[in-house]
XYZ file of C-alpha atoms in Angstrom:
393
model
C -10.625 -68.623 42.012
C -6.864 -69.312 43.684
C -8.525 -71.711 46.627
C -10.906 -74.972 46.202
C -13.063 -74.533 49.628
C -15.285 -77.521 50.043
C -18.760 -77.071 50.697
C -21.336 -79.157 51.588
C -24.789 -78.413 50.089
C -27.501 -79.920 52.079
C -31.398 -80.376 51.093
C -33.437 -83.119 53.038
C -35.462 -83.767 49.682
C -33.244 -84.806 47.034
C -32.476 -82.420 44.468
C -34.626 -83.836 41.520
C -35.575 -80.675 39.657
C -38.699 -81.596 38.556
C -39.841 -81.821 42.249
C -40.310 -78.293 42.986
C -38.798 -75.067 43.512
C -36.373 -75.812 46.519
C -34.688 -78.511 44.753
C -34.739 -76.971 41.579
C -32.472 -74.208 42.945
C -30.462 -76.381 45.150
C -29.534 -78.730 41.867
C -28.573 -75.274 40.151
C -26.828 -73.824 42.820
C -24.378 -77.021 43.305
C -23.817 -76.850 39.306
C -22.950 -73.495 39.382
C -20.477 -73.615 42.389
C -18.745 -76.424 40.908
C -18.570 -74.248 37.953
C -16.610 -71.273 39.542
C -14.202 -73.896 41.315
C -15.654 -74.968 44.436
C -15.783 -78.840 45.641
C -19.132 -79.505 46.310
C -20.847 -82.239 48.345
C -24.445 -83.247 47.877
C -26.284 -84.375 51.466
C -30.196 -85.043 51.624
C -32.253 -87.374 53.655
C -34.932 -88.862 51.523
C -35.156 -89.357 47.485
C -36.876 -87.964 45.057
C -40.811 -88.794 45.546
C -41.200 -89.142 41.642
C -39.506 -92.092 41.382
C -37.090 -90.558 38.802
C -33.560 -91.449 38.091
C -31.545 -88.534 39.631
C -28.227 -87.375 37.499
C -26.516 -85.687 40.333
C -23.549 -82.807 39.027
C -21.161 -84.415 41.671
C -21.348 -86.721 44.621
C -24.338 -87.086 46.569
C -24.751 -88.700 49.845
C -27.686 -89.250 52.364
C -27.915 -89.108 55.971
C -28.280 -92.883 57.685
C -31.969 -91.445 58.796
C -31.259 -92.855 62.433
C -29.124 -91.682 65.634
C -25.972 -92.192 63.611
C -26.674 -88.855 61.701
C -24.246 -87.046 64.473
C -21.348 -89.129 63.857
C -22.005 -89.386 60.176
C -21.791 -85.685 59.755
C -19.066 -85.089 61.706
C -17.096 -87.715 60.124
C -18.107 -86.696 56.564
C -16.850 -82.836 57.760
C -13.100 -84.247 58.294
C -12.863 -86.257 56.166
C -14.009 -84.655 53.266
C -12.195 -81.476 54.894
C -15.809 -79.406 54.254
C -15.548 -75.216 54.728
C -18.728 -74.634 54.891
C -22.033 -75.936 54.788
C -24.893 -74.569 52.769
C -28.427 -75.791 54.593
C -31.548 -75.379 52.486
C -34.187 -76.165 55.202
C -34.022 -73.296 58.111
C -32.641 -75.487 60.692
C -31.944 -79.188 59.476
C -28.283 -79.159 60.559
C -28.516 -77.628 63.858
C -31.901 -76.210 65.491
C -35.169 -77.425 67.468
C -35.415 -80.651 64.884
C -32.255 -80.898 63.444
C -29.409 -83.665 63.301
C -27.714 -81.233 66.215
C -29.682 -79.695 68.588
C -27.438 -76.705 69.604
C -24.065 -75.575 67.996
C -21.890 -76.329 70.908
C -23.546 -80.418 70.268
C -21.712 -80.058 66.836
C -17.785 -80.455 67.843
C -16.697 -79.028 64.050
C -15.712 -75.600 63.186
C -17.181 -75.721 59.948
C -19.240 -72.682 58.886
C -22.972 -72.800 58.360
C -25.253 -71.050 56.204
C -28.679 -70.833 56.574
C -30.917 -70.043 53.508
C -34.771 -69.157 53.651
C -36.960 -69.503 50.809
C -40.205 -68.828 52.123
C -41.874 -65.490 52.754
C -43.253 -66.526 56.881
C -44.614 -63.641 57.668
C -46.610 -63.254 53.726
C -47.975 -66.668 55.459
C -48.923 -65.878 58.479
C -50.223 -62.354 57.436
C -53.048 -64.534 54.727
C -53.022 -66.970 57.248
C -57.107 -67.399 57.440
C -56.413 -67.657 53.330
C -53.662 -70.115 53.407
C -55.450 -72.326 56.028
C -58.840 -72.116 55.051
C -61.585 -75.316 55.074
C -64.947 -75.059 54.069
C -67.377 -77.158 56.446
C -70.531 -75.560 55.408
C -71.334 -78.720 53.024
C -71.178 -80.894 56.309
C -73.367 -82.001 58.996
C -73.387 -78.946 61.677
C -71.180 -77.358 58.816
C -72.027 -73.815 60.439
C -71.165 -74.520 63.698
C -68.437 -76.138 62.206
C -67.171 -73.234 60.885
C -67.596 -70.511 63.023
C -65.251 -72.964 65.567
C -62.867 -73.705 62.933
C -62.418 -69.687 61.514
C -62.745 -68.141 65.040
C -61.105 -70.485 67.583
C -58.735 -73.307 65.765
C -57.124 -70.746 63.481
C -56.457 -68.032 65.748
C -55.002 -70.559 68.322
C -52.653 -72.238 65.463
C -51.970 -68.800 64.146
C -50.543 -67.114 67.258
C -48.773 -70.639 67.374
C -47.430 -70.999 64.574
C -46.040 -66.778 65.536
C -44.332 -68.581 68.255
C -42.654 -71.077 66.607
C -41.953 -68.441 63.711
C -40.026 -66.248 66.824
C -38.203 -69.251 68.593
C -36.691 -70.390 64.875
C -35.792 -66.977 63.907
C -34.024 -67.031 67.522
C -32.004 -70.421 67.149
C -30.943 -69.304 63.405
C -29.477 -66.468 64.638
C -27.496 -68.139 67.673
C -26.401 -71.217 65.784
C -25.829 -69.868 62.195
C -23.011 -67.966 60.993
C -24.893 -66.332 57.743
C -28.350 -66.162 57.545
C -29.335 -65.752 53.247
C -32.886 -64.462 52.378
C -34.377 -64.213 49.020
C -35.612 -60.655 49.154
C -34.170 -57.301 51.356
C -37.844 -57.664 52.559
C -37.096 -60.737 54.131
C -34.489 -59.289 56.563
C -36.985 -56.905 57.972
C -39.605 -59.408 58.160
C -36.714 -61.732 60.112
C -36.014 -58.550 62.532
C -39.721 -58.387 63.091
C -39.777 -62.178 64.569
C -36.211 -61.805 66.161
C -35.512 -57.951 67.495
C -32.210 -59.204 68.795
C -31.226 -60.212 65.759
C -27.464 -59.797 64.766
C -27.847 -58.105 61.367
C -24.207 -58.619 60.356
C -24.933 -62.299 59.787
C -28.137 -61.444 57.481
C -27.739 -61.336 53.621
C -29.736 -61.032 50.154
C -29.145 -63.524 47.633
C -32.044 -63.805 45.233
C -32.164 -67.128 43.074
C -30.837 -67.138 39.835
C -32.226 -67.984 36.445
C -33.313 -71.140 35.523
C -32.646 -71.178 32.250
C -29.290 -70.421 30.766
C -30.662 -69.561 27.397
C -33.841 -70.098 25.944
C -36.205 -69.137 23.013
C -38.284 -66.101 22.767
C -41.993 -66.512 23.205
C -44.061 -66.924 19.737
C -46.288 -64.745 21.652
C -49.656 -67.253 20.660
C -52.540 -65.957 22.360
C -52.357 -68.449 25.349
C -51.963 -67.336 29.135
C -50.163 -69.471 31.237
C -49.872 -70.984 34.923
C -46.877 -73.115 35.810
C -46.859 -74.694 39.573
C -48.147 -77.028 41.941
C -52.096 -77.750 42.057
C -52.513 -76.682 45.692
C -54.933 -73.862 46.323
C -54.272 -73.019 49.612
C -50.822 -71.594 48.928
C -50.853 -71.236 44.627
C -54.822 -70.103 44.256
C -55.610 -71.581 41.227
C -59.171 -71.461 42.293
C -58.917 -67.619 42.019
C -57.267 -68.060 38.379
C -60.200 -70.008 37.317
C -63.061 -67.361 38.659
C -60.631 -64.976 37.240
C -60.906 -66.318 33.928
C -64.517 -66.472 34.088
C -64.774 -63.100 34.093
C -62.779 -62.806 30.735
C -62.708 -65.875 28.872
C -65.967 -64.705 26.647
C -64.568 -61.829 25.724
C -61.813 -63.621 24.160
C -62.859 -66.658 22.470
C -59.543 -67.271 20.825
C -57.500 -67.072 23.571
C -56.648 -70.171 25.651
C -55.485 -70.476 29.485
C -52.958 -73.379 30.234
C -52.409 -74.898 33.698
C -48.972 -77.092 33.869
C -49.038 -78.763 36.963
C -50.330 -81.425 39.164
C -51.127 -81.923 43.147
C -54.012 -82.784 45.126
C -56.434 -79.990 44.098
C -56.667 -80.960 40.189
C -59.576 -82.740 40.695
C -61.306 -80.779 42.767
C -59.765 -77.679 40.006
C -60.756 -79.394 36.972
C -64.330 -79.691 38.859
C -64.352 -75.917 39.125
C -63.620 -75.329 35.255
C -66.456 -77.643 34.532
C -69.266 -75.752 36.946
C -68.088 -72.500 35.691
C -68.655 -73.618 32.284
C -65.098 -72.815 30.840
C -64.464 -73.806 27.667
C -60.673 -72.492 27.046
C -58.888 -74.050 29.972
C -56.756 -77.398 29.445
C -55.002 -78.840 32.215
C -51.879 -80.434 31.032
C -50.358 -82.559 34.106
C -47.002 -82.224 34.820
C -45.306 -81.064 31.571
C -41.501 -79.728 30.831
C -42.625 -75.753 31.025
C -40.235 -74.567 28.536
C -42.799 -75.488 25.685
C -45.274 -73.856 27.181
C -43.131 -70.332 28.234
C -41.967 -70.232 24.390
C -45.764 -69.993 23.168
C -47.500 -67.883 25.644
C -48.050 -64.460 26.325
C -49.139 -63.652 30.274
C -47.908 -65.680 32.824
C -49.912 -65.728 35.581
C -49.339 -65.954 39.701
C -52.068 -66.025 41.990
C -50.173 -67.356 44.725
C -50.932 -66.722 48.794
C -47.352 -65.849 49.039
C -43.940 -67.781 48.178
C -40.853 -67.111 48.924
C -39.353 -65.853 45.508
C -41.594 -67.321 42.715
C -38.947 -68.635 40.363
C -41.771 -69.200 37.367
C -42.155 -65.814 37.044
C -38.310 -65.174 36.346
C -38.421 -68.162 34.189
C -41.743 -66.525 32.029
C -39.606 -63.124 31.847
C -36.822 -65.004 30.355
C -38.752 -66.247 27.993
C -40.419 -62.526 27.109
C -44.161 -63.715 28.727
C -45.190 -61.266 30.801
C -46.101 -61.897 34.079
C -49.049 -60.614 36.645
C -49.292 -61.538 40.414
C -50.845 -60.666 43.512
C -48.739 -58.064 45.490
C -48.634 -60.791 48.535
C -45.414 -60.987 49.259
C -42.052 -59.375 49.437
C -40.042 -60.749 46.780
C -42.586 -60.291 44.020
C -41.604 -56.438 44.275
C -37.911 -57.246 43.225
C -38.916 -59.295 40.250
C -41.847 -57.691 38.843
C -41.990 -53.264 38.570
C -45.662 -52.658 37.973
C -46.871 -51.535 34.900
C -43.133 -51.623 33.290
C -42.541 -55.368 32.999
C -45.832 -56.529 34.360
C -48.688 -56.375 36.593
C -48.694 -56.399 40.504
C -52.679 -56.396 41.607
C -53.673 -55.799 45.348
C -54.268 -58.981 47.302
C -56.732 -60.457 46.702
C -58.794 -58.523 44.423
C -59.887 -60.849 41.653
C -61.544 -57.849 39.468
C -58.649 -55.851 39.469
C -56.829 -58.712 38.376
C -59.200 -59.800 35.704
C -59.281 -56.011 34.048
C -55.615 -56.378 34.109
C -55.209 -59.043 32.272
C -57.796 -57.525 30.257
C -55.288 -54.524 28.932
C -52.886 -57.259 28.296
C -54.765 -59.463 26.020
C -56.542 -56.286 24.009
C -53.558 -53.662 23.914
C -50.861 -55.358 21.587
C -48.289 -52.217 22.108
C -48.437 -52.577 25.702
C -47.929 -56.223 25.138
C -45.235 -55.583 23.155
C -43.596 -52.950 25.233
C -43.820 -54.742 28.655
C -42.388 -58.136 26.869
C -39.494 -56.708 26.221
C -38.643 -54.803 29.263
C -39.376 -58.605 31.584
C -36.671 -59.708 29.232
C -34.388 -57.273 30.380
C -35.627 -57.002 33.991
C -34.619 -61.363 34.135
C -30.862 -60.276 33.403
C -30.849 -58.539 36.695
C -31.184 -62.319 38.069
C -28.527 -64.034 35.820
C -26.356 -67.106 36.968
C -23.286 -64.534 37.017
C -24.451 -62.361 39.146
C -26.609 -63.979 41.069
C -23.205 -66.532 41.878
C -20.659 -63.649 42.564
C -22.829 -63.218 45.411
C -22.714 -66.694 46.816
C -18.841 -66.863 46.752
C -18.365 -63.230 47.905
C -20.347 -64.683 50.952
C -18.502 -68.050 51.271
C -14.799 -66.219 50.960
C -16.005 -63.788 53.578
C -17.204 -66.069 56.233
């Protein structure tokens, strides 16, 4: 690296790891630019909602959360004599919402990059899934329903299209680069915005999480790692999905790391169904849990790259998901170093797992080829990327 560029990295939530999977990467990102030689500048809006002590890998700074934002920004860009800036949130810097409205509003030159990490159109193609309520248990709870399913959704679905098409639009006017996740992702981008300028879209997958860990024990324990929220994880579907084999496999034990507003209503579930090999453990470090399990399971809506299943391959667990959206196609090749299952086929899934848990040489066999499938995503590579894209702006 001959040159020193200064970029400013910019998340509105701050870059706790523990948080979730945005900040996670945008904490790991910053370390590993500063790594290769950049300057790096951390910029968010809020802290961290878990009240943890953040150790930040350089300076961080937040935004004055009133109309000074403008001049705050473009003060911090001279002064701080920023190349580029890196902008986690679709839009937060310049767009419909953002601290400038329209590119020409901000008076710098600087560069900006625009990085998506969610899978829209995965959404809004399960979005009767992703969105659904259950009134049936409620006074006029059929009435209730057929309004909710047949008139609310379909009128926030084809608005939530628009608003999908008029921020793929501003992105591409106001943005310089425009990174996705997945080479799925640019088609599904082109789909929302025709007129889209391709030159300025790119593929960066996230890296690894883990710069080195331990090999799985391989204990017979499957394993969920994420947020407690059904609508968008489906933990509810991993629970009727382990109904279907936990009595086959008494010694066997399912573990759910995780919290969020659906544990109680989750933990509920395990109880009617009468499971007796499920423990929900809260929110736990996961590399305890990777380095004793076997299967990893996802049975997410969609997401935009699903860095737990990376982080399970690392670790030699193998991992299943729902074929849902893009990016899981890049990270997982069916039936080599896991299982893809058609959305949202619970049975399928189940007798999956199934082969998993009973055939120890396919075990064995897959295990070792999600190893080698997580080097494809290692810091080194996965970095060369980033500053081939920041020298090239």
């Amino acid at each position: 690296m001959t040159t020193k560029k200064h970029i400013l990295l910019y998340n509105s939530n701050e870059p706790l790891p523990q948080q979730g999977g945005m900040e996670r990467v945008t904490d790991l990102l910053a370390k590993a630019l500063l790594n290769v030689g950049y300057e790096v500048t951390l910029l968010c809006k809020y802290s961290n909602r878990l009240g943890k002590t953040y150790n930040a890998p350089t300076d961080i700074l937040y935004l004055p959360g009133n109309k000074d934002n403008r001049r705050f920004l473009e003060t911090l860009v001279i002064e701080r004599n920023i190349y580029c800036i890196i902008d986690q949130t679709e839009g937060d810097i310049v767009g419909r919402f953002g601290i400038f409205r329209h590119r020409e509003d901000f008076k710098s030159k600087v560069k900006l990059i625009a990085v998506q990490h969610n899978s829209t159109r995965a959404i809004l193609d399960n979005y009767n899934l992703a969105f659904a309520k259950d009134f049936t248990q409620t006074r006029w709870g059929t009435l209730k329903q057929f309004f909710y399913d047949n008139v609310f959704l379909k009128l926030k679905y084809y608005h939530s299209v628009c608003l999908t098409k008029r921020l793929y639009r501003d992105l591409n006017t106001n943005y310089d680069r425009i990174v996705t996740l997945s080479s799925s992702f640019i088609e599904d981008f082109c789909f929302y915005c025709p007129k889209a300028d391709r030159i300025k879209l790119f593929t960066i997958p996230n890296f690894n999480t883990f710069e080195s860990c331990e090999l799985t024990t391989a204990q017979k324990h499957v394993l969920f790692v994420g947020r407690l929220r059904n609508c968008v994880k489906g933990v509810n579907k991993l629970l009727r999905i382990w109904n279907k084999v936990e009595s086959s496999f008494a010694d066997w034990q399912l573990d759910i790391v995780g919290d969020g507003e659906d544990r109680d209503v989750l933990e509920m579930q395990a109880q009617d169904l009468g499971l007796e090999h499920v423990t929900f453990h809260g929110f736990q470090n996961p590399a305890p849990f990777y380095q004793r399990s076997r299967i990893f399971c996802m049975t997410s809506i969609y997401e935009g790259f699903g860095m737990v299943l990376t982080e399970a391959m690392q670790h030699g667990v193998v991992p299943m998901a729902f074929n849902s959206y893009g990016s899981v196609t890049d990270i997982i090749d069916d039936d080599i170093n896991g299982f893809l299952v058609k959305p949202f086929d619970e049975k399928e899934y189940a007798d999956k797992l199934v082969v998993l848990m009973s055939n120890e040489d396919k075990y064995t066999k897959m295990s070792r080829a999600a190893m080698t499938k997580s080097v494809t995503f290692s810091k080194e590579i996965i970095v060369e990327k980033w500053c081939n894209l920041v020298e090239n702006l």
